[in-house]
CSV table of C-alpha atoms in Angstrom, one decimal:
chain,number,residue,atom,x,y,z
A,1,UNK,CA,25.3,65.3,102.2
A,2,UNK,CA,25.6,68.4,99.8
A,3,UNK,CA,22.8,69.2,97.2
A,4,UNK,CA,22.5,71.9,94.6
A,5,UNK,CA,19.1,75.0,94.6
A,6,UNK,CA,16.5,73.9,92.1
A,7,UNK,CA,16.4,77.3,90.9
A,8,UNK,CA,20.1,78.5,90.9
A,9,UNK,CA,22.6,75.5,90.9
A,10,UNK,CA,24.4,76.9,94.0
A,11,UNK,CA,24.5,75.1,97.5
A,12,UNK,CA,21.0,73.9,98.8
A,13,UNK,CA,20.8,74.7,102.5
A,14,UNK,CA,20.1,71.7,104.4
A,15,UNK,CA,16.8,69.8,104.8
A,16,UNK,CA,16.2,73.0,102.2
A,17,UNK,CA,15.3,72.3,98.6
A,18,UNK,CA,17.5,76.4,98.0
A,19,UNK,CA,20.2,78.3,99.0
A,20,UNK,CA,19.3,81.0,101.4
A,21,UNK,CA,19.5,83.9,98.6
A,22,UNK,CA,17.0,81.8,96.3
A,23,UNK,CA,15.0,80.5,99.9
A,24,UNK,CA,14.7,84.5,100.3
A,25,UNK,CA,13.0,84.6,96.9
A,26,UNK,CA,10.5,81.9,96.7
A,27,UNK,CA,9.2,82.4,100.0
A,28,UNK,CA,8.6,86.5,98.9
A,29,UNK,CA,7.3,84.3,95.5
A,30,UNK,CA,4.8,82.0,97.5
A,31,UNK,CA,3.0,84.6,99.9
A,32,UNK,CA,2.5,87.4,97.3
A,33,UNK,CA,0.8,84.5,95.3
A,34,UNK,CA,-0.7,82.9,98.5
A,35,UNK,CA,-2.0,86.6,99.2
A,36,UNK,CA,-3.4,87.5,95.8
A,37,UNK,CA,-5.1,84.1,95.3
A,38,UNK,CA,-6.8,84.9,99.2
A,39,UNK,CA,-7.8,88.4,97.5
A,40,UNK,CA,-8.6,87.0,94.2
A,41,UNK,CA,-9.5,82.8,94.0
A,42,UNK,CA,-9.8,80.7,90.8
A,43,UNK,CA,-7.0,82.6,89.2
A,44,UNK,CA,-5.7,81.0,86.4
A,45,UNK,CA,-1.3,80.5,85.6
A,46,UNK,CA,-1.3,82.6,83.7
A,47,UNK,CA,-3.5,85.3,84.9
A,48,UNK,CA,-1.0,84.7,89.2
A,49,UNK,CA,1.5,85.3,87.5
A,50,UNK,CA,0.7,88.6,85.7
A,51,UNK,CA,-0.6,90.2,89.1
A,52,UNK,CA,1.7,89.1,90.9
A,53,UNK,CA,4.9,88.3,89.2
A,54,UNK,CA,5.7,86.1,89.9
A,55,UNK,CA,6.8,83.8,86.7
A,56,UNK,CA,4.1,80.4,86.0
A,57,UNK,CA,6.5,78.1,86.5
A,58,UNK,CA,7.1,78.6,89.9
A,59,UNK,CA,3.5,78.6,90.0
A,60,UNK,CA,3.4,75.1,88.5
A,61,UNK,CA,6.2,74.2,90.4
A,62,UNK,CA,3.8,75.6,94.3
A,63,UNK,CA,1.0,73.2,92.4
A,64,UNK,CA,2.9,70.6,91.6
A,65,UNK,CA,3.9,70.2,95.4
A,66,UNK,CA,0.6,71.0,96.6
A,67,UNK,CA,0.7,74.2,98.5
A,68,UNK,CA,-2.3,75.5,95.3
A,69,UNK,CA,-4.6,73.7,93.5
A,70,UNK,CA,-6.1,74.6,90.4
A,71,UNK,CA,-9.3,74.2,90.0
A,72,UNK,CA,-10.7,74.1,86.5
A,73,UNK,CA,-13.0,77.0,85.6
A,74,UNK,CA,-15.4,76.4,82.4
A,75,UNK,CA,-16.1,80.2,81.4
């Protein structure tokens, strides 16, 4: 059974939420965020987006999926 890519609405790959093009972009964006957080822990979604160029909506999607956790910072 086929389904649509959550990013562009195109035909998603089997066992994936993304088409092949968006999967490549997703992987690249995810790795960029992960590397940034490795070097700069405890950043807000806005700080991450500004530093990496990855959209806040994608960052929040990573959080909702459990890939990253938002830490409450009291400043």
